[in-house]
Backbone as a ProteinNet text record, in pm:
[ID]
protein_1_A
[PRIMARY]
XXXXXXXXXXXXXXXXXXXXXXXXXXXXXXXXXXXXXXXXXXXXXXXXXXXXXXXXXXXXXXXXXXXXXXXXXXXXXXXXXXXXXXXXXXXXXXXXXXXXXXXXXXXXXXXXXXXXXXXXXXXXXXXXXXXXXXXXXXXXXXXXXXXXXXXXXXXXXXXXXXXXXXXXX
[TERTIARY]
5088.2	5185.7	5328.2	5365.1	5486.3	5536	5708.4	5797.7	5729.2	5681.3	5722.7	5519.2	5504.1	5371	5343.8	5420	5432.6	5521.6	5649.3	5682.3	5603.1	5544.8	5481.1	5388.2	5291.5	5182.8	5289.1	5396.6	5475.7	5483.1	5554.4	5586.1	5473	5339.9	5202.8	5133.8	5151.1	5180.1	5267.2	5348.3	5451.2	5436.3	5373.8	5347.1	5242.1	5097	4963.7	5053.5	5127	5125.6	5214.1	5286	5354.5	5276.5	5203.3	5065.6	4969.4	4954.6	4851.3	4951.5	5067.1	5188	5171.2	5204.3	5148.1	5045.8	4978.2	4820.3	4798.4	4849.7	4826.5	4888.9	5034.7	5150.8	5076.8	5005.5	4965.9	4868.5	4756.8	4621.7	4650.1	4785	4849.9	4933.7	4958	5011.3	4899.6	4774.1	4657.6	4628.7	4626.2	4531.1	4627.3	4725.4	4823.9	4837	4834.3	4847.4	4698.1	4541.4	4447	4415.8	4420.6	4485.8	4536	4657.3	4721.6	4691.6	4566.5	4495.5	4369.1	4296.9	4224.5	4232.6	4358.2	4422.9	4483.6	4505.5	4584.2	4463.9	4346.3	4245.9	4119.4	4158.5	4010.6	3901.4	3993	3887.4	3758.2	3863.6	3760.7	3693.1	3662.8	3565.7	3510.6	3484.3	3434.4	3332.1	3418.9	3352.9	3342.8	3428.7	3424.6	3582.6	3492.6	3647.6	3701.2	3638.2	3717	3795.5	3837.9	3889	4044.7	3991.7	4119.1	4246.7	4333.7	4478.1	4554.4	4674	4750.4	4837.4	4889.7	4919.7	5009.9	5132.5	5204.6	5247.3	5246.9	5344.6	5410.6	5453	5659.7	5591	5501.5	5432.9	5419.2	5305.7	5290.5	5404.2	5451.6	5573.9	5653	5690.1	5789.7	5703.6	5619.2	5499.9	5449.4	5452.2	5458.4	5569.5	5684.3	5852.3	5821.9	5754.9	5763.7	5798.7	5853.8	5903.5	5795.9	5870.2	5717	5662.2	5718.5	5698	5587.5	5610.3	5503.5	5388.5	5377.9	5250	5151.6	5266.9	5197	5177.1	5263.8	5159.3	4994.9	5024.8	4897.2	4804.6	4815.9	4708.3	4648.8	4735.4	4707.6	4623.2	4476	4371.2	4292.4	4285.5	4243.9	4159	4011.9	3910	3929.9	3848	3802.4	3633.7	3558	3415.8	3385.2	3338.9	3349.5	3190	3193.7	3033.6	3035.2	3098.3	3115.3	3087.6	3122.3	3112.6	3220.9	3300.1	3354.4	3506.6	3611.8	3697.5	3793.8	3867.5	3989.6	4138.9	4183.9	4266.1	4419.6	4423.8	4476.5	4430.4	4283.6	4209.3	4295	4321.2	4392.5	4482.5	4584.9	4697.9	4718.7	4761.8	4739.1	4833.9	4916.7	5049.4	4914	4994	4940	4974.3	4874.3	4929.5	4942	5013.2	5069.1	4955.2	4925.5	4822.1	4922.5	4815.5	4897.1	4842.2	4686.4	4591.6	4611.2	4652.8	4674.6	4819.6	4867.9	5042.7	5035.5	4919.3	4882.7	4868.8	4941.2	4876.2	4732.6	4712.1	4584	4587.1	4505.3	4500.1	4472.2	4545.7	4520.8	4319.5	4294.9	4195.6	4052.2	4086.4	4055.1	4006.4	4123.5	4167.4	4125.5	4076	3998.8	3902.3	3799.7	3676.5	3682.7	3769.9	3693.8	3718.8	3812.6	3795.9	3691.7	3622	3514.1	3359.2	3385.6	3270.5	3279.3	3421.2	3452.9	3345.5	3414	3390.6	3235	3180.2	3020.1	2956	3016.4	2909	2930.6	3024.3	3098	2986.1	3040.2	2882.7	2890.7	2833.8	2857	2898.1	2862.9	2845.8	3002.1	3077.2	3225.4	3273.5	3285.7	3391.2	3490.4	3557.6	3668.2	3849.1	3901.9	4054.9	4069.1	4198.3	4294.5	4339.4	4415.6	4447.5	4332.7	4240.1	4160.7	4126	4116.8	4068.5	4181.3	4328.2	4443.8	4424.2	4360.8	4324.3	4228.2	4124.3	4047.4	4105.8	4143.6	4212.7	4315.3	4348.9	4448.5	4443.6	4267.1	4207.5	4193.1	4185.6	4101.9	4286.8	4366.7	4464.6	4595.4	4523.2	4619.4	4719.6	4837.4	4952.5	4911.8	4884.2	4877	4928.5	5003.1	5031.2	4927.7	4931.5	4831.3	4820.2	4987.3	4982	4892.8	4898.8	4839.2	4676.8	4658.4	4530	4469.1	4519	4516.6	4531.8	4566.9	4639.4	4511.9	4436	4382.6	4249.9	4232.6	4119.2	4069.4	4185.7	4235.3	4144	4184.3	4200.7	4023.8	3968.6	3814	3720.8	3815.7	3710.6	3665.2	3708.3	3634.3	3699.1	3628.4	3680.5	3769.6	3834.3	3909.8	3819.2	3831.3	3731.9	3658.4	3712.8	3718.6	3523.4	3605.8	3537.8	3419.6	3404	3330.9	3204	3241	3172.6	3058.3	2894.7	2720.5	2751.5	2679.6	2681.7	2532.4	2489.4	2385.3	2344.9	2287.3	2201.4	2121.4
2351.8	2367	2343.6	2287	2252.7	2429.5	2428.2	2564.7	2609.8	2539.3	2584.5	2707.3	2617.2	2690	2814.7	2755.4	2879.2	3040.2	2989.6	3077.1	3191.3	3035.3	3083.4	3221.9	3209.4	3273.1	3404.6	3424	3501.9	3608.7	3521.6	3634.6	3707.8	3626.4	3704.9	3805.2	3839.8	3877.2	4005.9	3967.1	4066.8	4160.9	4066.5	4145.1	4259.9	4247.5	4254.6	4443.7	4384	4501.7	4610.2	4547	4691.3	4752.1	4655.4	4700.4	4830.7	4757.9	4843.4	5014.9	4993.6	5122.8	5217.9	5166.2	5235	5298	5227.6	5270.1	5408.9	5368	5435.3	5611.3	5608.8	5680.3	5758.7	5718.6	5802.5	5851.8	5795.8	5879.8	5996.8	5976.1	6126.3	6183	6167.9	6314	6338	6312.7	6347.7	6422.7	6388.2	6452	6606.8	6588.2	6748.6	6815.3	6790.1	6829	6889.1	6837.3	6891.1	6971.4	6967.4	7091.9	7166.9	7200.9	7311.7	7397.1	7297.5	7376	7443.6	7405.9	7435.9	7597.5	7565	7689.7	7815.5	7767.9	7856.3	7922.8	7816.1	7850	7917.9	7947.3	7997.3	8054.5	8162.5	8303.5	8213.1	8113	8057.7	7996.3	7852.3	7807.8	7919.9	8070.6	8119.3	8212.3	8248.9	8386.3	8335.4	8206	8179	8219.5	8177.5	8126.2	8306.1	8422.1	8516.1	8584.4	8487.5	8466.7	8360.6	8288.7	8192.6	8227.7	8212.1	8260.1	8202.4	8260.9	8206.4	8086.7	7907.9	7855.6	7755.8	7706.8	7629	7513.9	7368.4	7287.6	7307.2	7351.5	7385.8	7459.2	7573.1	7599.6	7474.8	7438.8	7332.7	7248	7178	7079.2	7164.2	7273.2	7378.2	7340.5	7365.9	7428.3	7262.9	7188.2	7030.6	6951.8	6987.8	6939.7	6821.7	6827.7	6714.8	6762.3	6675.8	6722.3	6759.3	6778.9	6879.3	6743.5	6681.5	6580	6466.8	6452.8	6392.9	6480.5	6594.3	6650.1	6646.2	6647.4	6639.8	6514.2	6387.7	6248	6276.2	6357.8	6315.9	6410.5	6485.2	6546.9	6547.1	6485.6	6401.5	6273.2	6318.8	6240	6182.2	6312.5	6276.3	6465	6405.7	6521.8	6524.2	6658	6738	6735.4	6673.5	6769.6	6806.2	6956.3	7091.7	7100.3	7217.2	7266	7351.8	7375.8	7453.7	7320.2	7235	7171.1	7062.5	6970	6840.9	6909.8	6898.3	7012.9	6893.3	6888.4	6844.3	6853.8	6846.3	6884.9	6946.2	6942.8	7039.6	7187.6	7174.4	7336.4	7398.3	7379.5	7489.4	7539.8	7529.1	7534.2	7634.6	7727.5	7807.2	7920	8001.6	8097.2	8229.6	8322.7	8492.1	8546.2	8687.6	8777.4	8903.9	8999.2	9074.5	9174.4	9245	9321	9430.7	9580.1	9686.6	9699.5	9651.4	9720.9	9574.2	9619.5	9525.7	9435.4	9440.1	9370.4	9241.1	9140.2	8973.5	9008.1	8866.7	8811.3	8765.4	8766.1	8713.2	8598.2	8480.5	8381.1	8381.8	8308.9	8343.2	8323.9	8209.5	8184.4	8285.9	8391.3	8491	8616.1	8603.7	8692.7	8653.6	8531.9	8474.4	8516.7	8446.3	8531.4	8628.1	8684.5	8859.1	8917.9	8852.2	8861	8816.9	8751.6	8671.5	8772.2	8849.9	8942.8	9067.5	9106.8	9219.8	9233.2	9124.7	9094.2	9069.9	8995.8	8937.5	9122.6	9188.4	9315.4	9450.7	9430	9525.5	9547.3	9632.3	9667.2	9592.8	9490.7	9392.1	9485	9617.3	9714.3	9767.5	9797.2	9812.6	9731.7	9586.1	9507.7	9586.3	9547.8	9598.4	9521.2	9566.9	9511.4	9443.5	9347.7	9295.3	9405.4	9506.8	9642.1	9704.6	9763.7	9799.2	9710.8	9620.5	9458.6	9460.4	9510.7	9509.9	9669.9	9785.3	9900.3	9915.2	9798.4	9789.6	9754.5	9607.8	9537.5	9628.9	9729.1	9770.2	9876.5	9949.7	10001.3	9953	9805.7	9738	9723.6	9739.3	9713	9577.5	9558.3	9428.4	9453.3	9390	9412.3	9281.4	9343.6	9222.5	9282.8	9202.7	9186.2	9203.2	9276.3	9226.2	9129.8	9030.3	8935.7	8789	8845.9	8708.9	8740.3	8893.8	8855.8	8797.2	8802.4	8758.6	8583.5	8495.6	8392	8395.5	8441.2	8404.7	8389	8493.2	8523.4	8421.3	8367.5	8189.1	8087.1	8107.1	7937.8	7963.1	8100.9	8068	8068.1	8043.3	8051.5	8154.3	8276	8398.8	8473.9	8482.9	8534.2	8683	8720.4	8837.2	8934.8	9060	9204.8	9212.3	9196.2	9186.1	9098.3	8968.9	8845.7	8859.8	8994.7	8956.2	9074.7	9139.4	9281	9221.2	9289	9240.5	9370.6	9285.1	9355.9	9400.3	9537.1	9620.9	9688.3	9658	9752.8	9857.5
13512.8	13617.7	13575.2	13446.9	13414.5	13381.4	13399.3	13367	13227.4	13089.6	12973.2	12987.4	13050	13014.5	13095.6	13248.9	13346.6	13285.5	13169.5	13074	13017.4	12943	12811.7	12867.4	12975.2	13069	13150.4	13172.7	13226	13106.4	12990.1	12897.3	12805.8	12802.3	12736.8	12862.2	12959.5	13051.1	13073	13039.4	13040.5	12913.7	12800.3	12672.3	12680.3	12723	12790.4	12838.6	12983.3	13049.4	12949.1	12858.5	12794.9	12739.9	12645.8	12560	12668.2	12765	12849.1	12900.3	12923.5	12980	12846.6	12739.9	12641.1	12554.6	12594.2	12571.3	12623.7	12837.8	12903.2	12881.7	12840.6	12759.4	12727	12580.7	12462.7	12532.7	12589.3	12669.4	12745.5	12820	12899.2	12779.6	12701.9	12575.6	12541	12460.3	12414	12496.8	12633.1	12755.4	12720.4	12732.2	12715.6	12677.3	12560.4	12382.6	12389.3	12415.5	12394.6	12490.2	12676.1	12764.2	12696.7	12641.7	12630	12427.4	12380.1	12288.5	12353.2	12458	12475.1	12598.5	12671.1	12731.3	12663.9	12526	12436.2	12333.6	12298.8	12195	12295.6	12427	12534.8	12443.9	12378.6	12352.9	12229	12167	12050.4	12136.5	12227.8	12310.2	12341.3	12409.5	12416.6	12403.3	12215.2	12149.3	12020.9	11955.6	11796	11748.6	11644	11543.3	11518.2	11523.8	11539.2	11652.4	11752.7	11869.8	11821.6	11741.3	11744.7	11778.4	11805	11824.3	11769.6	11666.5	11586	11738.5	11653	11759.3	11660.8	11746.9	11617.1	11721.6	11623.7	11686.5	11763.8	11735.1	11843.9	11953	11941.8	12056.2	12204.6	12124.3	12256.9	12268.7	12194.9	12191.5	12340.9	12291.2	12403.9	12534.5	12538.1	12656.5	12724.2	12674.1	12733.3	12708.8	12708.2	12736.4	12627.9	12555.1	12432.1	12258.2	12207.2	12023.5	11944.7	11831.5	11781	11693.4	11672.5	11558.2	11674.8	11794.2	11886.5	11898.6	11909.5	11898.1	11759.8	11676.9	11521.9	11522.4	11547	11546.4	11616	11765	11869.1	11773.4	11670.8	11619.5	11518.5	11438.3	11306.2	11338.2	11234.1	11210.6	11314.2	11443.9	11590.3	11546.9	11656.6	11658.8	11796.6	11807.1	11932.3	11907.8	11981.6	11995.4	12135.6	12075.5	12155.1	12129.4	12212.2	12231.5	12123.8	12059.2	11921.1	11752.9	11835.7	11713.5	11714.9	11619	11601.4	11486.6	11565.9	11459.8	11460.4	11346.6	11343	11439.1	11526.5	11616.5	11540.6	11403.5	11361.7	11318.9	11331.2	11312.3	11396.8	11515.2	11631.3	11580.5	11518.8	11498.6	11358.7	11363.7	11213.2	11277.6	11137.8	11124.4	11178.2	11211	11271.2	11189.2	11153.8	11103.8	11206.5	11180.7	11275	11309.9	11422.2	11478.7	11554.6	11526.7	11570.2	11693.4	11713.4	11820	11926.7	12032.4	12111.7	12145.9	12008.1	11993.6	11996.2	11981.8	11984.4	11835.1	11799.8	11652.1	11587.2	11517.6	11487.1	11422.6	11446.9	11343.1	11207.2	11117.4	10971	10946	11029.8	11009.9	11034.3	11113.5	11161	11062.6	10964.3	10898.3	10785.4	10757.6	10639	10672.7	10773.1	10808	10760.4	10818.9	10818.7	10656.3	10579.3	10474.9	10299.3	10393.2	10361.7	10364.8	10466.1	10532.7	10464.6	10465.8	10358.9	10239.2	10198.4	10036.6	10016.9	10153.4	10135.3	10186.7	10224.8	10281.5	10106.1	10007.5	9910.9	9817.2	9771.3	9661.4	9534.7	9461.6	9382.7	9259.7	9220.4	9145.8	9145.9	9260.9	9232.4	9397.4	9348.6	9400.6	9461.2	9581.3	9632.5	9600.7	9553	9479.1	9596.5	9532.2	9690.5	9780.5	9720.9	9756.7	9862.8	9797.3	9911	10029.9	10020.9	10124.5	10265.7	10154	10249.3	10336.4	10265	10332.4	10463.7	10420.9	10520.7	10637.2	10627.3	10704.1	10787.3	10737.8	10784.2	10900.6	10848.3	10913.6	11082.9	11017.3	11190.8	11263.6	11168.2	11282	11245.5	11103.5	11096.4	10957.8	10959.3	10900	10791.3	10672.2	10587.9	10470.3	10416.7	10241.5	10120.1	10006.2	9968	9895.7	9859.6	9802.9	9892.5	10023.1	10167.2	10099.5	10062.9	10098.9	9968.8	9848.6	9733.4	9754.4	9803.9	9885.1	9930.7	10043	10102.4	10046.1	9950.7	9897.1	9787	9732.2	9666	9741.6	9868.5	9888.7	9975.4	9995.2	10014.5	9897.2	9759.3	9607.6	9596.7	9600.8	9625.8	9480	9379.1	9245.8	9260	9197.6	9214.9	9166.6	9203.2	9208.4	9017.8	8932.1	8808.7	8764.5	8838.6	8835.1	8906.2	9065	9082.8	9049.1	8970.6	8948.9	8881.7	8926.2	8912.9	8705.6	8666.6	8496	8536.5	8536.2	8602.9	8421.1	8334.8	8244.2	8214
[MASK]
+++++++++++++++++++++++++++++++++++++++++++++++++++++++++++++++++++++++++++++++++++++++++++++++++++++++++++++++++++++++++++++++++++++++++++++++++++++++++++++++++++++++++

């Protein structure tokens, strides 16, 4: 009952509730930040990762009146599990490449796939170049480089046409 202790109990107290305002804070940006991936990423919850939609920081940052550098904290080393599976909450987020059919971008990630499928359906007997890969592609509608797809074709370990040609006797 003495002032110092009635203090002491005021200001741990007072500490408690900021702790808790903030807690509370961050739980409504998460809540936002993963809303407005999951409003922006529909077609993937729906159809798969060849649905994804190219989507950037600054995107949502714009689209929930918050900085981009707060969305990249709320998504850095924080998951999503989905009925699809347990993704990193930076999976969403990936550069477009340009599309003629329709005028929407496509996700790079998209565009790996499908570059992946290319290459897994080609005749092991004559491999298809980066060049042709970019012909195909181009076929379905999408504006690619063939240095991206060379780049892309990198970073899924996928040997270059040379590398991957079957030695048939």
């Amino acid at each position: 009952g003495d002032d110092r202790t009635r203090d002491f109990v005021k200001d741990k107290l007072k500490s408690a509730r900021w702790i808790v305002q903030t807690i509370e804070q961050r739980r409504r940006t998460m809540v936002k930040v993963m809303q407005k991936i999951v409003e922006k990423q529909r077609g993937f919850f729906d159809h798969g990762v060849l649905h994804l939609r190219p989507l950037t920081l600054q995107d949502v940052a714009e689209e929930i009146g918050m900085h981009e550098s707060t969305v990249s904290r709320v998504v850095n080393n924080k998951y999503m599990h989905t009925h699809r599976g347990l993704f990193e909450m930076r999976f969403f987020f990936h550069s477009g490449i340009a599309s003629t059919q329709g005028g929407e971008n496509v996700s790079s990630l998209t565009v790996k796939d499908r570059i992946r499928k290319i290459v897994g359906a080609e005749d092991s007997r004559r491999p298809l170049s980066d060049a042709a890969i970019v012909a195909v592609l181009r076929s379905e509608g999408l504006q690619i480089a063939r240095r991206t797809v060379a780049k892309y074709r990198e970073e899924l370990r996928i040997p270059a046409s040379s590398s991957r040609k079957a030695s048939f006797r």
